[in-house]
Short mmCIF file of C-alpha atoms and ligand atoms in Angstrom, two decimals:
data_model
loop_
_atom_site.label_atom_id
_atom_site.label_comp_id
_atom_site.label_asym_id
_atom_site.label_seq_id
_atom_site.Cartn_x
_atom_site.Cartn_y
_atom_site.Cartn_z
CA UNK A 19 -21.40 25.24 -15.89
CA UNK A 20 -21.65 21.70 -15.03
CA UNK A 21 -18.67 19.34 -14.93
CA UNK A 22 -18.35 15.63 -13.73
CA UNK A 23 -14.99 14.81 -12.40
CA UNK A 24 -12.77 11.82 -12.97
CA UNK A 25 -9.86 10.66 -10.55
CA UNK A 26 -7.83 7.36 -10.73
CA UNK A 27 -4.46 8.08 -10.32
CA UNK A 28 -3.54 5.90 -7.31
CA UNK A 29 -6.00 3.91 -5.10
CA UNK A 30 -9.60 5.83 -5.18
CA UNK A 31 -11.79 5.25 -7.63
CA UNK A 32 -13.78 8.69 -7.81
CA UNK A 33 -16.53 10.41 -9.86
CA UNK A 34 -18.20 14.13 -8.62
CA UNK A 35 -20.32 16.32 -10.69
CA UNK A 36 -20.48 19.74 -9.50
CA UNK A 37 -22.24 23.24 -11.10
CA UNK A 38 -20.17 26.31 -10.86
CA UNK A 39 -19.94 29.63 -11.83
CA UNK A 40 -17.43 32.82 -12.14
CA UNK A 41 -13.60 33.29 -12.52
CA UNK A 42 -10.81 32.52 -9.91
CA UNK A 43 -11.60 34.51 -7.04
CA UNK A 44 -14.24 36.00 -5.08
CA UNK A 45 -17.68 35.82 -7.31
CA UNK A 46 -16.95 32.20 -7.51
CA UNK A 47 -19.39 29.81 -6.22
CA UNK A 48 -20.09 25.88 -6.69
CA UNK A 49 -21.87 22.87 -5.44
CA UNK A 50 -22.20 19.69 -5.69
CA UNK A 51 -24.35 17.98 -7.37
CA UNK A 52 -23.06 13.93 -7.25
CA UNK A 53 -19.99 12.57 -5.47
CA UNK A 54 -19.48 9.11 -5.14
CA UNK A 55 -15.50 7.72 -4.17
CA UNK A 56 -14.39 3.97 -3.29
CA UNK A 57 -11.32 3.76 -1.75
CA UNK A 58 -9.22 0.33 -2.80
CA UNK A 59 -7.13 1.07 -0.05
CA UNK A 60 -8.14 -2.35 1.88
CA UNK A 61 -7.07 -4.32 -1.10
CA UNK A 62 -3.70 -3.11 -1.49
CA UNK A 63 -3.14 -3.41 2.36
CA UNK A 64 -2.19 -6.92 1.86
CA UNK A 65 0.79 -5.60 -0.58
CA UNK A 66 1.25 -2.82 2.24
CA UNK A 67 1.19 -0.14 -0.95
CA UNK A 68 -0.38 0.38 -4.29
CA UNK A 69 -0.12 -2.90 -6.35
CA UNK A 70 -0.70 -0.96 -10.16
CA UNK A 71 -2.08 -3.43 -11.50
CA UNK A 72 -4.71 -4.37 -9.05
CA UNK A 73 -5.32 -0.39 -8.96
CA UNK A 74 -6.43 -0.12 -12.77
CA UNK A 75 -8.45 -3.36 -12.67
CA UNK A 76 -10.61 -1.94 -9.54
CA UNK A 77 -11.15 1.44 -11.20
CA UNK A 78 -12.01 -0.77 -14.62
CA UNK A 79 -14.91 -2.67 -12.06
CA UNK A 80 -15.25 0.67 -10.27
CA UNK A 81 -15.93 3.72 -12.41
CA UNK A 82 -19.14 2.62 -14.01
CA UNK A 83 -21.13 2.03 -10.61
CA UNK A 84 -19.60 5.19 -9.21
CA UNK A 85 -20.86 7.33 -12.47
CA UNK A 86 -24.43 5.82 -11.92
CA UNK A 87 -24.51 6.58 -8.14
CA UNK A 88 -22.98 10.61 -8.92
CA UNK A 89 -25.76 11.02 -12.15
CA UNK A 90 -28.51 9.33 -10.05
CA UNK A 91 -27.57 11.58 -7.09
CA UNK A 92 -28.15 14.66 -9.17
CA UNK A 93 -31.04 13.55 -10.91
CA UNK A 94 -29.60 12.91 -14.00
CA UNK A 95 -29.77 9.43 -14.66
CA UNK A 96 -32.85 8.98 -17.31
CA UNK A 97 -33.62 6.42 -19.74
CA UNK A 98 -32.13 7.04 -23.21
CA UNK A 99 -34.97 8.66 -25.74
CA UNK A 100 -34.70 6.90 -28.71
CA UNK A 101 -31.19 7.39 -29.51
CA UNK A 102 -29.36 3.63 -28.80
CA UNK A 103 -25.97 3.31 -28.93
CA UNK A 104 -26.63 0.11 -29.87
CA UNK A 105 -27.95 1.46 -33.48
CA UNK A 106 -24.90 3.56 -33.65
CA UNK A 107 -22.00 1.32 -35.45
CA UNK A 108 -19.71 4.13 -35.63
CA UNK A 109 -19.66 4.63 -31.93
CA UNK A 110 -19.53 1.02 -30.64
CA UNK A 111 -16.61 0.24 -33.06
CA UNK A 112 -14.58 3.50 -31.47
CA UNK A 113 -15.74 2.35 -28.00
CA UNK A 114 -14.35 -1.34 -28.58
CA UNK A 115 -10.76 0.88 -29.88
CA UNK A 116 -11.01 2.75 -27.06
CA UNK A 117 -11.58 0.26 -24.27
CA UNK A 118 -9.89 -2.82 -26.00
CA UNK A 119 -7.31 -2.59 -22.39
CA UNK A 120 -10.28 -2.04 -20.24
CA UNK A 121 -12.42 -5.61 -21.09
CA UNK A 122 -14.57 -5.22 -17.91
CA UNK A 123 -14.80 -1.13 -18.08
CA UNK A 124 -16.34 -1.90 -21.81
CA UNK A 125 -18.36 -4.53 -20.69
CA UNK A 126 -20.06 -2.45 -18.31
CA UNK A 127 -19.99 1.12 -20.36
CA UNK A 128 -21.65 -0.31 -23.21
CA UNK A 129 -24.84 -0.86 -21.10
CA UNK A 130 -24.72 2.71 -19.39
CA UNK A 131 -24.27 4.27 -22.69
CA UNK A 132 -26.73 2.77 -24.17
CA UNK A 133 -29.60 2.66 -21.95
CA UNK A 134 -29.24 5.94 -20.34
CA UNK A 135 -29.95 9.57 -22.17
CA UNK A 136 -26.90 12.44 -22.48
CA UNK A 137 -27.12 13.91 -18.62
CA UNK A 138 -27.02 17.59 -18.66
CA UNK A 139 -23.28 18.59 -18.18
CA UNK A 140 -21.13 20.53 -20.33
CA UNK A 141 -17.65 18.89 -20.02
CA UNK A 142 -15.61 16.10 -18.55
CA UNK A 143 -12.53 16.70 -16.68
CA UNK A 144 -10.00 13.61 -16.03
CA UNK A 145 -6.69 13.52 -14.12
CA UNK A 146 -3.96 13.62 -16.93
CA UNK A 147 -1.01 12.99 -14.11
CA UNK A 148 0.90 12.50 -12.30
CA UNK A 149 0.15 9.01 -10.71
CA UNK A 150 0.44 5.47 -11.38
CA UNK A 151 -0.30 5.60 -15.39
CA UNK A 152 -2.24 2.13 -15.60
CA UNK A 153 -4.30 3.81 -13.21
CA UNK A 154 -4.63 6.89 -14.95
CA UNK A 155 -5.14 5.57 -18.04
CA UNK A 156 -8.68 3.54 -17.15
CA UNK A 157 -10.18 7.01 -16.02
CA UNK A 158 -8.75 8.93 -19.07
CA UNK A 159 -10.14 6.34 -21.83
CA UNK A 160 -13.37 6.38 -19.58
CA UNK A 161 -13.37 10.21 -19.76
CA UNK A 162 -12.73 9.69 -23.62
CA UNK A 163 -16.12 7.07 -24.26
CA UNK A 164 -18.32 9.47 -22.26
CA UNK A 165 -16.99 12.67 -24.04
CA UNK A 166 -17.33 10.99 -27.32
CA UNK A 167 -20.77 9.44 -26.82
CA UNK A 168 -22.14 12.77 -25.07
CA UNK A 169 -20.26 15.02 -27.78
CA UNK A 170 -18.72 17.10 -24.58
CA UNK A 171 -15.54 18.23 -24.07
CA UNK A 172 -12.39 17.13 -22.31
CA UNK A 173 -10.59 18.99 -19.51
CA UNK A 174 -7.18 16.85 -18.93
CA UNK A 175 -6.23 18.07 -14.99
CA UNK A 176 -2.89 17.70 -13.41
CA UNK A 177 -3.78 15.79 -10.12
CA UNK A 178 -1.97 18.35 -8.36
CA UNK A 179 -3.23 21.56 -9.38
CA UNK A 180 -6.45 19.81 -8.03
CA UNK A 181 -5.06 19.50 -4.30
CA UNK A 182 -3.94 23.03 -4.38
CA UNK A 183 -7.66 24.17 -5.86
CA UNK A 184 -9.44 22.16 -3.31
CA UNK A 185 -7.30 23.59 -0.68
CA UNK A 186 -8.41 27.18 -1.09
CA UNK A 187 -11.89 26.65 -1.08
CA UNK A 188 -14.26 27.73 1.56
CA UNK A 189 -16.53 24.38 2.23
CA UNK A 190 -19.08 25.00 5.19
CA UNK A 191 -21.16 22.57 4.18
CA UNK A 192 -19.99 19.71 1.97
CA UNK A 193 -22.17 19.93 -0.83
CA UNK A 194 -21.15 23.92 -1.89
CA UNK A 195 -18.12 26.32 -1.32
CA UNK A 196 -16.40 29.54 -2.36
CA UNK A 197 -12.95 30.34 -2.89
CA UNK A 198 -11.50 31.42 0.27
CA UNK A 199 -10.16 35.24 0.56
CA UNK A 200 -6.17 34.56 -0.80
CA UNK A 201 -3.90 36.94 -2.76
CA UNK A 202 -1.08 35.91 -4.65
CA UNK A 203 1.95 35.22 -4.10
CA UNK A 204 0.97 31.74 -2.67
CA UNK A 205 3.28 28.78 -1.96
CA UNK A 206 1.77 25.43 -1.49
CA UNK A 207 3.21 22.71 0.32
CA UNK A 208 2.07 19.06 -1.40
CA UNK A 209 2.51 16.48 0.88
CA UNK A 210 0.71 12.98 -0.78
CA UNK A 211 2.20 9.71 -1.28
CA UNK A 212 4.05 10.95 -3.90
CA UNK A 213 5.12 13.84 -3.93
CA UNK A 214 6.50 16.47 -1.56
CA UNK A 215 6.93 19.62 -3.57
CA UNK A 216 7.14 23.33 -2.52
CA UNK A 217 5.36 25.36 -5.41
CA UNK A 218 4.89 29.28 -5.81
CA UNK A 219 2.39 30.60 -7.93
CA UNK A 220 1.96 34.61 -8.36
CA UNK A 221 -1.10 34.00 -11.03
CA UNK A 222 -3.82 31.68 -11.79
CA UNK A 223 -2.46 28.92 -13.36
CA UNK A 224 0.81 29.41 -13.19
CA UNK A 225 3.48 27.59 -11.03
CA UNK A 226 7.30 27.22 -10.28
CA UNK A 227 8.37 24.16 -8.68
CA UNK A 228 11.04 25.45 -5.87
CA UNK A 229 11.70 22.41 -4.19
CA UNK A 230 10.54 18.45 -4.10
CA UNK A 231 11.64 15.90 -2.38
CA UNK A 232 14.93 14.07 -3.80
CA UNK A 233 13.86 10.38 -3.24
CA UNK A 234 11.03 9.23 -0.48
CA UNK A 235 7.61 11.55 -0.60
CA UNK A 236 6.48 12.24 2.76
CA UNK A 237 3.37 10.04 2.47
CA UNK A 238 5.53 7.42 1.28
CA UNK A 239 8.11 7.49 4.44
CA UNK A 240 4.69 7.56 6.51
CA UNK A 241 3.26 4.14 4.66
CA UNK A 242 7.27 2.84 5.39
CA UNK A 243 7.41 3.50 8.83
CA UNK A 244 3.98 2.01 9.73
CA UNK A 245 4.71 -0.79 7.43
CA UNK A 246 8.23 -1.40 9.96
CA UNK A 247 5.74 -0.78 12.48
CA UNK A 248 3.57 -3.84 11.33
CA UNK A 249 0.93 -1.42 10.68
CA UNK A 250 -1.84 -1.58 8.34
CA UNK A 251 -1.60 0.47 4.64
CA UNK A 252 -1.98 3.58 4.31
CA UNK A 253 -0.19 4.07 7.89
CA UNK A 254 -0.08 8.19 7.31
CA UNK A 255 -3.49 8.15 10.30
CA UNK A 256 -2.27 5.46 12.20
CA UNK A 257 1.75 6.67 12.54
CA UNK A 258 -0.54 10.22 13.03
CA UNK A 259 -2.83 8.26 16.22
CA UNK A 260 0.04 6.57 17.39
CA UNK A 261 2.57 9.76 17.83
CA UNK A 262 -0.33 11.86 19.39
CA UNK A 263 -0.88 9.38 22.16
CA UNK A 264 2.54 9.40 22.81
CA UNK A 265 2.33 13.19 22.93
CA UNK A 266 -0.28 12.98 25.57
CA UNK A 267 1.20 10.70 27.74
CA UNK A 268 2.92 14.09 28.78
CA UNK A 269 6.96 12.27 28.56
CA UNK A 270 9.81 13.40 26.93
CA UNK A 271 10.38 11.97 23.31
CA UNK A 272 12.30 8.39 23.29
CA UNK A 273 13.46 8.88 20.46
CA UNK A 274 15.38 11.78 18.52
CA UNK A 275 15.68 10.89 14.37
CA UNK A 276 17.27 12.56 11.93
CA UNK A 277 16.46 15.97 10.08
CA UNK A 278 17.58 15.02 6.67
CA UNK A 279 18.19 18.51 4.71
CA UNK A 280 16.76 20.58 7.60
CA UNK A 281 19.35 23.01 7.42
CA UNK A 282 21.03 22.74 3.68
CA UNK A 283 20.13 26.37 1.76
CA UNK A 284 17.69 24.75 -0.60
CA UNK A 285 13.95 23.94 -0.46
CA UNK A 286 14.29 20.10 -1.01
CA UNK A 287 13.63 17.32 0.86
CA UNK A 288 15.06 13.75 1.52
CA UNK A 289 12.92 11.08 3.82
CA UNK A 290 14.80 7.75 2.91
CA UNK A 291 17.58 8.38 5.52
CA UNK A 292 14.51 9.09 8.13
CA UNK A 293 13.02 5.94 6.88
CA UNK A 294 16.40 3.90 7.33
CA UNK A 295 16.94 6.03 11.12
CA UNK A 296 13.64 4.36 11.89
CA UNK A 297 14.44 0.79 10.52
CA UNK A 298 17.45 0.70 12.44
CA UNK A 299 15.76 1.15 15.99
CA UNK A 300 12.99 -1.55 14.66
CA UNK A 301 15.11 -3.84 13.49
CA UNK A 302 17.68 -3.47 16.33
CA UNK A 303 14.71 -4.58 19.31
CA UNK A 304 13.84 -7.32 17.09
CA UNK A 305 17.04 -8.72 16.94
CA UNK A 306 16.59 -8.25 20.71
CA UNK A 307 14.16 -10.71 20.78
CA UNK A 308 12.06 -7.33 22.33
CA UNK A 309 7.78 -7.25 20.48
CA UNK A 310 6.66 -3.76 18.94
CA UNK A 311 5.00 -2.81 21.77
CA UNK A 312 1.90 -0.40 21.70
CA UNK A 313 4.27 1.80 23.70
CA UNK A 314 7.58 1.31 21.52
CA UNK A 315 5.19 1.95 18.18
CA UNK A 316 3.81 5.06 20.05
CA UNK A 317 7.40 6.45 20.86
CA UNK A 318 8.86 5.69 16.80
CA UNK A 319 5.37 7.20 15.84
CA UNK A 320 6.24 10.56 17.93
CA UNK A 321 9.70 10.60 17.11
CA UNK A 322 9.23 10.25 13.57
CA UNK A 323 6.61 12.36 12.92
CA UNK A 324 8.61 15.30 14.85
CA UNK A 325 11.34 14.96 12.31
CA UNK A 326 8.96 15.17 9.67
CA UNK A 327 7.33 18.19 10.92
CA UNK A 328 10.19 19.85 11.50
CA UNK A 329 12.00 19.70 8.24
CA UNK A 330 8.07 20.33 6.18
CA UNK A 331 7.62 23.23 8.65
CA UNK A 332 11.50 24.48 8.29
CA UNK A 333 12.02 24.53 4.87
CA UNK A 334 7.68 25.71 4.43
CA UNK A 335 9.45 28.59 6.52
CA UNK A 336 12.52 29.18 4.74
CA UNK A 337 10.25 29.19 1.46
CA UNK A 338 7.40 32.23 2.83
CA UNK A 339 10.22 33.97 4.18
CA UNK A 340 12.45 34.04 0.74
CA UNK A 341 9.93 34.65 -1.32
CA UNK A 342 7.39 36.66 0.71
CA UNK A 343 4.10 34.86 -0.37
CA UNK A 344 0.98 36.35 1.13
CA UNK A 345 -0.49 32.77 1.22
CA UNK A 346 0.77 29.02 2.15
CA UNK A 347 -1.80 26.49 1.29
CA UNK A 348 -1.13 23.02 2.32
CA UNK A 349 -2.41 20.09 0.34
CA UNK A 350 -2.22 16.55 -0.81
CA UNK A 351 -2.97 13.34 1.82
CA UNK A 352 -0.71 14.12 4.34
CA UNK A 353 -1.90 17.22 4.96
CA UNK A 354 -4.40 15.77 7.12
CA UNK A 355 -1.84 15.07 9.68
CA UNK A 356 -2.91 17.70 12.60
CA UNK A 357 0.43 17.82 13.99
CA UNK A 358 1.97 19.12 10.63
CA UNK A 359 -0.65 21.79 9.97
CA UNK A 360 -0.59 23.16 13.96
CA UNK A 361 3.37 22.85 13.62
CA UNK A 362 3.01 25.00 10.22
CA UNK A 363 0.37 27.46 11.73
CA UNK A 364 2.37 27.77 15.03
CA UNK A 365 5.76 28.65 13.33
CA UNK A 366 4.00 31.51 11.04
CA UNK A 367 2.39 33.05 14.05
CA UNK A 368 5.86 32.90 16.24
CA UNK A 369 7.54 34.38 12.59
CA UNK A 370 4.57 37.12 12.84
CA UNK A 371 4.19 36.43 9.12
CA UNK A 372 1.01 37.91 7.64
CA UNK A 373 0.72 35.04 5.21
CA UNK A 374 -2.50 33.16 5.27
CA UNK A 375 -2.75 29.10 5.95
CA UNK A 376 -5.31 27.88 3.74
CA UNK A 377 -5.41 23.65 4.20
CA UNK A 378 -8.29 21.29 3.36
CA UNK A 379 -11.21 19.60 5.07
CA UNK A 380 -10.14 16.58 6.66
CA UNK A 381 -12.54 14.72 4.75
CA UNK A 382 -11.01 15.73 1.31
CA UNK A 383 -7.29 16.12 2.01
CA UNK A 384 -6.67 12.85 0.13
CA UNK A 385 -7.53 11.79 -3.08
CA UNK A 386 -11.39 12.73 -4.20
CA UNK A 387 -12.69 14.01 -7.62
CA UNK A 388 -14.24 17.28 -6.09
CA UNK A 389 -10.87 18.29 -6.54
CA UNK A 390 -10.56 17.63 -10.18
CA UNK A 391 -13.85 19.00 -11.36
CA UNK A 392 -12.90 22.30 -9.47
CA UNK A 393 -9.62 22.03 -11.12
CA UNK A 394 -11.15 21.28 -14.73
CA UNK A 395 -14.10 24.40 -14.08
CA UNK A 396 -11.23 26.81 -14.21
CA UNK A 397 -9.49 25.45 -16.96
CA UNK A 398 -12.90 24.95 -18.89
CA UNK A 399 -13.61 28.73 -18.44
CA UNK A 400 -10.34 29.76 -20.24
CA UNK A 401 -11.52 27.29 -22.64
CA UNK A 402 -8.58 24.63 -22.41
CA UNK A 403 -10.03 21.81 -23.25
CA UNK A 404 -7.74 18.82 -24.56
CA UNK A 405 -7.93 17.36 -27.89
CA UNK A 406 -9.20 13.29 -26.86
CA UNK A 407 -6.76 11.79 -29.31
CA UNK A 408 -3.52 13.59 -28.23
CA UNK A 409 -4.87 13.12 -24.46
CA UNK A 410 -2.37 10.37 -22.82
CA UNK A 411 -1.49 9.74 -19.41
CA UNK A 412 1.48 11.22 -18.07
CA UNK A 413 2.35 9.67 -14.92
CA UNK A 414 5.29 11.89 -13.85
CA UNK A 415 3.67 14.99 -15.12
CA UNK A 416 5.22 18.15 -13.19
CA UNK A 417 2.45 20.91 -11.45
CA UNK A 418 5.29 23.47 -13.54
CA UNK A 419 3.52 21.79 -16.70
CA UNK A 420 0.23 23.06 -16.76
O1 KG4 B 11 -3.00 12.70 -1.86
P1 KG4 B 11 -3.15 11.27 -1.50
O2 KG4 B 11 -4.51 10.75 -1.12
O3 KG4 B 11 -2.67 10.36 -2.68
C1 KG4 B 11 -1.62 10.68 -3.51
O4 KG4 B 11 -1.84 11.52 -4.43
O5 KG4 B 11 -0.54 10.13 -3.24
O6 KG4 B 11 -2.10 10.96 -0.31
C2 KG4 B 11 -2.02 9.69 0.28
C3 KG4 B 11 -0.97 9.72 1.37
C4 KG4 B 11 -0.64 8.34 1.95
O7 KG4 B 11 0.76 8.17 1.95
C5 KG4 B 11 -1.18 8.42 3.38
O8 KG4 B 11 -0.45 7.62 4.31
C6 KG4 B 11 -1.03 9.88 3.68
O9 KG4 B 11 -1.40 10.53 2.48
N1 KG4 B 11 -1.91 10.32 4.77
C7 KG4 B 11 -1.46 10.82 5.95
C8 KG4 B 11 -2.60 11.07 6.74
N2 KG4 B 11 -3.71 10.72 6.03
C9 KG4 B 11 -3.26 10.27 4.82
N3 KG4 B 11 -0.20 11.05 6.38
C10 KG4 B 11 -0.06 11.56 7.62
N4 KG4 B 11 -1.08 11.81 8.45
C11 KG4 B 11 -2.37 11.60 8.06
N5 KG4 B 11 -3.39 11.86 8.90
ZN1 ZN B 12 -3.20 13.11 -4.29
#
């Protein structure tokens, strides 16, 4: 089965087409056909986070040009045979409906349609939520024209059932994977930029949210600190850089923040109070009169991202141990941090837990569509496909929804 992939809920603009076949676990195989992502990150530097606005007018400019690039990657891009969109009054009126938000997105999908023949997929899967939902909603009426003009269906995919997917697959090359050997129960830590949620699972497709962060997502507290930092958006690598050179100058920590909720019986978290421990030591050597050296940012970079670790790891721990998964999978942005996942591995071996750590390529630990047409394969094999005029973003849709 072939599905093409849509993801705009934050700042990448991404398209993938991949072929797959068999159910959730071992006979399944995949690869990719087309993936194409632009990352808007750059722009929204300048606003040192996601401006929404500016996000769903770059995925308007953005999502035709990627779709060309993923269908001409896999061959599929050929001139339409005779049947014009143009000709088709019925279609261009519900296109017009469809895109009247999305002026340059119609500007450019009228041309694509019409000049290009029905590529050989057999559904399109979108990210329904959660994210920024004038984000969302320029992929979702996207995935709507192309469904409609190529008579497929729609797979609506909650963006983080997608990290989790992506997390367990086996990817020794990039273009085509396997699932990786897991049994159930699993928890999964999702650590993005926003949300930090612990989530158990004991079959496909199902989830229980256990614990989420009550204010601050750990990505978020990352972009904070390297934005007090004078650091460029997103600062999750940088803050990452910065603490491990600290780490290697071989000195004790400077620096000793808060573990906010480390030790309350519960598997929530809090970051704002880490965020605030940090501002406080920035803002008091400013008033100083002190700069932010390359050794001061190093030492808040080490100190914070210790704190972080420790409460992830501690209440990760807390989590495997109450509920005795067999496998922790780690996913979402930040869990390309290297010190989080060794911190995580290290504590599981010292707790001699059998549980498996199953965390993505560094490459695809943010956001990418891979990890929404994986996502939308499974669903489309159960046959859940959503109905395109009930499909509507849902920006703080819960991974206990789906
Ligand atoms: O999953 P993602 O790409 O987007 C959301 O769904 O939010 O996560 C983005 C977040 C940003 O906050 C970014 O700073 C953080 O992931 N991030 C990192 C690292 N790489 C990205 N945080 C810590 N260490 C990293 N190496
Ligand atoms: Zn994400």
């Amino acid at each position: 089965m072939r599905i093409l992939g849509i993801e705009t809920s934050c700042d990448e603009s991404a398209v993938c087409l991949i072929e797959a076949d068999g159910g959730f676990g071992p006979v399944f195989r995949f690869s990719v056909l087309g993936n194409a992502l632009y990352s808007q990150a750059a722009l929204h530097a300048q606003y040192g986070g996601v401006f929404p606005n500016l996000a769903k007018r770059e995925h308007a400019k953005n999502l035709v040009p990627l779709a060309t690039d993923v269908l001409t990657q896999a061959g599929m891009l050929h001139p339409a045979d005779g049947h014009h969109l143009h000709a088709d009054g019925a279609h261009l009126h519900h296109l017009h409906e469809l895109l009247s938000r999305e002026p340059e997105l119609l500007r450019q999908v009228l041309p694509f349609l019409g000049q290009h023949a029905k590529p050989d997929i057999d559904a399109i899967a979108v990210t329904r939520g959660p994210g920024l939902e004038p984000a969302l909603w320029v992929g979702i009426n996207f995935a709507k024209a192309l469904a409609k003009a190529w008579d497929l269906p729609l797979i609506a995919v909650n963006h983080m059932e997608g990290h989790i997917i992506l997390s367990m697959m086996d990817l020794r090359n990039p273009t085509s994977g396997t699932l990786r050997a897991f049994e159930f129960p699993l928890l999964a830590l999702l650590i993005s930029g926003g949300h930090t949620e612990l989530v158990l699972s004991d079959k496909f497709a199902s989830y229980r949210l256990v614990g989420a962060t009550r204010d601050d997502a750990a990505g978020e507290a990352f972009d904070k600190v390297a934005r007090l930092l004078e650091l460029d958006y997103p600062g999750g690598p940088e803050i990452g850089r910065l603490a491990a050179e600290a780490r290697a100058g071989n000195t004790e920590p400077e620096f000793e923040f808060t573990r906010p909720m480390l030790h309350d019986a519960n598997f929530d978290f809090s970051f704002s109070g880490l965020k605030t421990a940090v501002r406080r030591r920035v803002e008091a050597r400013q008033c100083r009169g002190d700069a932010l050296t390359i050794e001061f940012r190093r030492e808040i970079a080490r100190g914070f991202e210790d704190a972080v670790a420790d409460v992830l790891v501690g209440k990760t721990m807390r989590a495997v141990e109450e509920f005795g998964v067999s496998t922790v999978i780690v996913g979402g942005g930040v869990s390309a941090n290297a010190f989080i996942r060794q911190r995580l591995a290290d504590a599981l071996a010292a707790a001699g837990s059998p549980a498996a750590l199953l965390v993505p390529p560094l490459s695809l630990a943010t956001d990418n569509a891979l990890m929404i047409a994986l996502a939308g394969y499974f669903r489309a094999i159960h046959r859940e496909f959503a109905e395109p005029d009930a499909l509507k973003a849902a920006g703080n849709l819960s991974i206990a929804a789906v």
